[in-house]
CSV table of C-alpha atoms in Angstrom, one decimal:
chain,number,residue,atom,x,y,z
A,1,MET,CA,81.7,87.0,78.3
A,2,LYS,CA,79.0,89.7,78.4
A,3,LYS,CA,79.6,92.8,80.6
A,4,ASN,CA,76.8,92.1,83.0
A,5,ASN,CA,77.9,88.5,83.5
A,6,GLY,CA,81.4,89.7,84.3
A,7,ILE,CA,80.0,92.1,87.0
A,8,ARG,CA,77.8,89.3,88.4
A,9,ILE,CA,80.9,87.1,88.8
A,10,ILE,CA,82.8,89.9,90.5
A,11,ILE,CA,79.9,90.5,92.9
A,12,PHE,CA,79.4,86.8,93.7
A,13,SER,CA,83.2,86.0,94.1
A,14,THR,CA,83.7,89.1,96.3
A,15,LEU,CA,80.9,88.2,98.6
A,16,ILE,CA,82.2,84.6,98.9
A,17,PHE,CA,85.7,86.0,99.5
A,18,GLY,CA,84.5,88.2,102.3
A,19,VAL,CA,82.3,85.5,104.0
A,20,LEU,CA,85.1,82.9,103.8
A,21,ASN,CA,87.6,85.4,105.2
A,22,ARG,CA,85.3,86.4,108.1
A,23,GLY,CA,84.6,82.8,108.9
A,24,LEU,CA,88.1,81.4,108.5
A,25,VAL,CA,90.6,84.1,109.3
A,26,GLY,CA,88.8,87.2,110.4
A,27,THR,CA,90.9,89.8,108.5
A,28,PRO,CA,92.7,88.5,105.4
A,29,TYR,CA,96.2,89.3,106.5
A,30,VAL,CA,99.2,87.7,104.8
A,31,VAL,CA,102.6,88.1,106.5
A,32,ILE,CA,105.6,86.5,104.9
A,33,GLY,CA,107.3,84.0,107.2
A,34,ASP,CA,104.2,83.2,109.3
A,35,PHE,CA,103.2,79.9,107.7
A,36,SER,CA,100.4,79.3,110.1
A,37,ILE,CA,97.0,77.8,109.1
A,38,THR,CA,95.6,81.4,109.1
A,39,PHE,CA,98.4,82.6,106.8
A,40,LEU,CA,97.9,79.7,104.4
A,41,ALA,CA,94.1,80.2,104.3
A,42,SER,CA,94.5,84.0,103.7
A,43,LEU,CA,97.1,83.3,101.0
A,44,LEU,CA,94.9,80.9,99.1
A,45,LEU,CA,91.9,83.1,99.4
A,46,TRP,CA,93.8,86.1,98.1
A,47,TRP,CA,95.3,84.1,95.3
A,48,GLY,CA,91.9,82.7,94.3
A,49,TYR,CA,90.3,86.1,94.4
A,50,ASP,CA,93.1,87.9,92.5
A,51,SER,CA,93.0,85.1,89.8
A,52,ILE,CA,89.2,85.5,89.4
A,53,LEU,CA,89.7,89.2,88.8
A,54,PHE,CA,92.2,88.5,86.0
A,55,PHE,CA,90.0,85.7,84.6
A,56,VAL,CA,87.0,88.0,84.3
A,57,ALA,CA,89.2,90.7,82.8
A,58,TYR,CA,90.4,88.4,80.0
A,59,GLN,CA,87.0,87.0,79.4
A,60,CYS,CA,85.5,90.4,79.0
A,61,LYS,CA,88.4,91.5,76.8
A,62,ASN,CA,88.1,88.5,74.5
A,63,ASP,CA,84.3,88.6,74.5
A,64,GLU,CA,84.3,84.8,74.2
A,65,GLN,CA,86.1,84.9,70.9
A,66,ASN,CA,89.3,83.3,72.2
A,67,ARG,CA,90.2,81.1,75.1
A,68,VAL,CA,91.3,82.7,78.3
A,69,PRO,CA,95.1,82.4,78.8
A,70,ILE,CA,94.9,80.4,82.0
A,71,ILE,CA,98.7,80.5,82.4
A,72,LYS,CA,98.7,84.3,82.4
A,73,VAL,CA,95.8,84.3,84.8
A,74,ILE,CA,97.7,82.1,87.2
A,75,VAL,CA,100.9,84.1,86.9
A,76,TYR,CA,99.2,87.5,87.3
A,77,GLY,CA,97.2,86.1,90.3
A,78,THR,CA,100.3,84.8,91.9
A,79,LEU,CA,102.3,88.0,91.4
A,80,ALA,CA,99.4,90.1,92.7
A,81,THR,CA,99.1,87.9,95.8
A,82,ILE,CA,102.9,88.2,96.4
A,83,ILE,CA,102.6,92.0,96.2
A,84,LYS,CA,99.7,91.8,98.8
A,85,ALA,CA,101.9,89.7,101.1
A,86,VAL,CA,104.7,92.2,100.8
A,87,ILE,CA,102.4,95.1,101.7
A,88,ASP,CA,101.0,93.2,104.7
A,89,THR,CA,104.5,92.3,105.9
A,90,CYS,CA,105.5,95.9,105.8
A,91,ILE,CA,102.4,96.9,107.8
A,92,ASP,CA,103.2,94.1,110.3
A,93,MET,CA,106.8,95.4,110.7
A,94,THR,CA,105.6,98.9,111.4
A,95,VAL,CA,102.0,99.2,112.7
A,96,GLY,CA,102.0,95.7,114.1
A,97,ARG,CA,104.8,96.5,116.6
A,98,GLN,CA,102.6,98.6,118.9
A,99,PRO,CA,100.0,97.3,121.4
A,100,ASN,CA,96.8,98.8,119.9
A,101,VAL,CA,95.5,96.1,117.6
A,102,LEU,CA,92.8,98.5,116.2
A,103,PHE,CA,95.6,100.4,114.4
A,104,LEU,CA,96.8,97.2,112.8
A,105,VAL,CA,93.4,96.0,111.7
A,106,ALA,CA,92.5,99.5,110.3
A,107,ALA,CA,95.8,99.7,108.4
A,108,VAL,CA,95.3,96.2,106.9
A,109,GLU,CA,91.7,96.8,105.8
A,110,MET,CA,92.4,100.3,104.4
A,111,SER,CA,95.5,99.0,102.5
A,112,MET,CA,93.3,96.2,101.1
A,113,ILE,CA,91.0,98.9,99.5
A,114,LEU,CA,94.0,100.8,98.1
A,115,TYR,CA,95.4,97.6,96.8
A,116,ILE,CA,92.2,96.6,95.0
A,117,MET,CA,92.0,100.2,93.6
A,118,LEU,CA,95.4,99.9,92.1
A,119,LEU,CA,94.9,96.3,91.0
A,120,ASP,CA,91.6,97.1,89.2
A,121,SER,CA,93.2,100.1,87.6
A,122,PHE,CA,96.0,97.8,86.2
A,123,ILE,CA,93.4,95.3,85.1
A,124,PHE,CA,91.2,97.8,83.2
A,125,LEU,CA,94.0,99.9,81.7
A,126,LYS,CA,96.7,97.3,81.0
A,127,ILE,CA,95.0,93.9,80.7
A,128,ARG,CA,91.7,95.0,79.1
A,129,ARG,CA,93.5,97.9,77.4
A,130,ARG,CA,90.8,100.4,78.0
A,131,LYS,CA,91.3,104.2,78.5
A,132,ILE,CA,89.8,106.8,80.8
A,133,LYS,CA,86.8,108.6,79.5
A,134,LYS,CA,86.8,112.3,79.1
A,135,GLU,CA,83.3,112.5,80.5
A,136,LYS,CA,82.8,110.4,83.6
A,137,LYS,CA,79.0,110.3,83.9
A,138,GLY,CA,77.1,107.9,86.2
A,139,VAL,CA,79.9,107.5,88.8
A,140,GLY,CA,78.7,110.1,91.3
A,141,ALA,CA,76.4,107.7,93.2
A,142,LEU,CA,79.1,105.0,93.3
A,143,ILE,CA,81.7,107.3,94.7
A,144,ILE,CA,79.2,108.6,97.3
A,145,ALA,CA,78.6,104.9,98.3
A,146,VAL,CA,82.3,104.3,98.7
A,147,CYS,CA,82.7,107.4,100.8
A,148,SER,CA,79.7,106.5,102.9
A,149,LEU,CA,81.1,103.1,103.7
A,150,LEU,CA,84.5,104.6,104.7
A,151,ILE,CA,82.7,107.2,106.9
A,152,VAL,CA,80.8,104.5,108.7
A,153,TYR,CA,84.0,102.5,109.2
A,154,THR,CA,85.9,105.6,110.4
A,155,GLY,CA,83.1,106.3,112.9
A,156,ILE,CA,83.1,102.8,114.4
A,157,LEU,CA,86.9,102.9,114.6
A,158,SER,CA,86.8,106.3,116.3
A,159,TYR,CA,84.2,105.0,118.8
A,160,HIS,CA,86.4,102.0,119.7
A,161,MET,CA,89.5,104.3,120.0
A,162,ASN,CA,87.6,106.4,122.5
A,163,GLN,CA,86.7,103.3,124.4
A,164,VAL,CA,90.3,102.4,124.7
A,165,LYS,CA,91.3,106.0,125.7
A,166,TYR,CA,88.6,106.0,128.4
A,167,ALA,CA,89.6,102.6,129.7
A,168,VAL,CA,93.3,103.6,130.0
A,169,GLU,CA,92.4,106.9,131.7
A,170,GLN,CA,90.0,105.2,134.2
A,171,PHE,CA,91.7,101.9,134.9
A,172,GLY,CA,95.3,102.3,133.7
A,173,ALA,CA,96.6,103.0,137.2
A,174,MET,CA,94.9,100.0,138.9
A,175,PRO,CA,97.3,97.5,140.5
A,176,LYS,CA,95.9,94.6,138.4
A,177,ILE,CA,96.5,96.5,135.2
A,178,GLN,CA,100.0,97.5,136.3
A,179,LYS,CA,100.8,93.9,137.2
A,180,LEU,CA,99.6,92.7,133.8
A,181,GLY,CA,101.3,95.5,132.0
A,182,LEU,CA,99.6,98.4,130.4
A,183,ASP,CA,100.6,97.4,126.9
A,184,ASN,CA,99.3,93.8,127.5
A,185,ALA,CA,96.0,95.2,128.8
A,186,ILE,CA,95.7,97.5,125.7
A,187,TRP,CA,96.4,94.6,123.4
A,188,ASN,CA,93.8,92.4,125.1
A,189,LEU,CA,91.1,95.1,125.0
A,190,THR,CA,91.8,96.2,121.4
A,191,THR,CA,91.9,92.5,120.3
A,192,THR,CA,88.4,92.1,121.7
A,193,LEU,CA,87.2,95.3,120.1
A,194,SER,CA,88.7,94.5,116.7
A,195,ARG,CA,87.0,91.1,116.7
A,196,ARG,CA,83.7,92.9,117.3
A,197,SER,CA,84.2,95.2,114.4
A,198,MET,CA,85.4,92.6,111.9
A,199,THR,CA,81.9,92.0,110.5
A,200,VAL,CA,81.6,95.7,109.8
A,201,GLY,CA,85.1,95.8,108.3
A,202,MET,CA,84.2,92.9,106.1
A,203,ILE,CA,81.1,94.6,104.8
A,204,VAL,CA,83.1,97.8,104.2
A,205,TYR,CA,85.9,96.2,102.2
A,206,VAL,CA,83.6,93.9,100.3
A,207,GLY,CA,81.3,96.8,99.3
A,208,CYS,CA,84.3,98.9,98.3
A,209,PHE,CA,85.8,96.1,96.2
A,210,ILE,CA,82.6,95.8,94.2
A,211,LEU,CA,82.0,99.5,93.9
A,212,ILE,CA,85.6,100.2,92.8
A,213,TRP,CA,85.3,97.6,90.0
A,214,CYS,CA,82.0,99.2,88.9
A,215,ILE,CA,83.6,102.7,89.0
A,216,MET,CA,86.5,101.5,86.8
A,217,ASP,CA,84.0,100.0,84.4
A,218,LYS,CA,82.0,103.3,84.3
A,219,ILE,CA,85.0,105.6,83.8
A,220,THR,CA,86.8,103.6,81.1
A,221,ILE,CA,86.0,102.8,77.5
A,222,GLU,CA,87.4,100.5,74.9
A,223,LYS,CA,90.3,102.0,72.9
A,224,GLU,CA,89.6,102.6,69.3
A,225,PRO,CA,91.4,100.1,67.0
A,226,GLN,CA,94.5,101.7,65.4
A,227,ASN,CA,94.5,101.9,61.7
A,228,MET,CA,97.2,99.7,60.2
């Protein structure tokens, strides 16, 4: 597979991954032991996406000279998805135990970006057996784009957090809120706010996924064949 074709597949599959997640589950969140429809949908979407990443990696590595080892693709995709489920479960057992849903959504979406960063590093350095270049030219704009997306996301998250803080300060002592319970009121408000920000969150992580793959492609180079 040619390099440009591989990047096109990554871009297309990442966009489809983001759109399907936004339409079906909101935030792709996989918690072990849930077994709801949302859990199963997120699990399948992550498994499919992870498997595509490994498929493209093997295709680019083999350069169409050999068949892609489908069994390895399936195994690696499954293992990567299990790791993602473990990460999400740990987040759920910690951040998910407090009433502000915005913290949970932010933790999940930021962990997704870190997860893809580590997964892409593994794919390029171990599966494709490339090495880091000494001179990393042409990545400045890509890194700026990633930082810009994260800054936009942080700004929106901060805005919503300030809305929650204002609502608690202004209305937290009202009898209706006290009757409902402050934690329940915060959960209801932050759930609504997180749903409003899901589209932006999807754009941020989809953009970061694509950019991280491109960065890894830019900063790595094929290893020179060893003399026998």
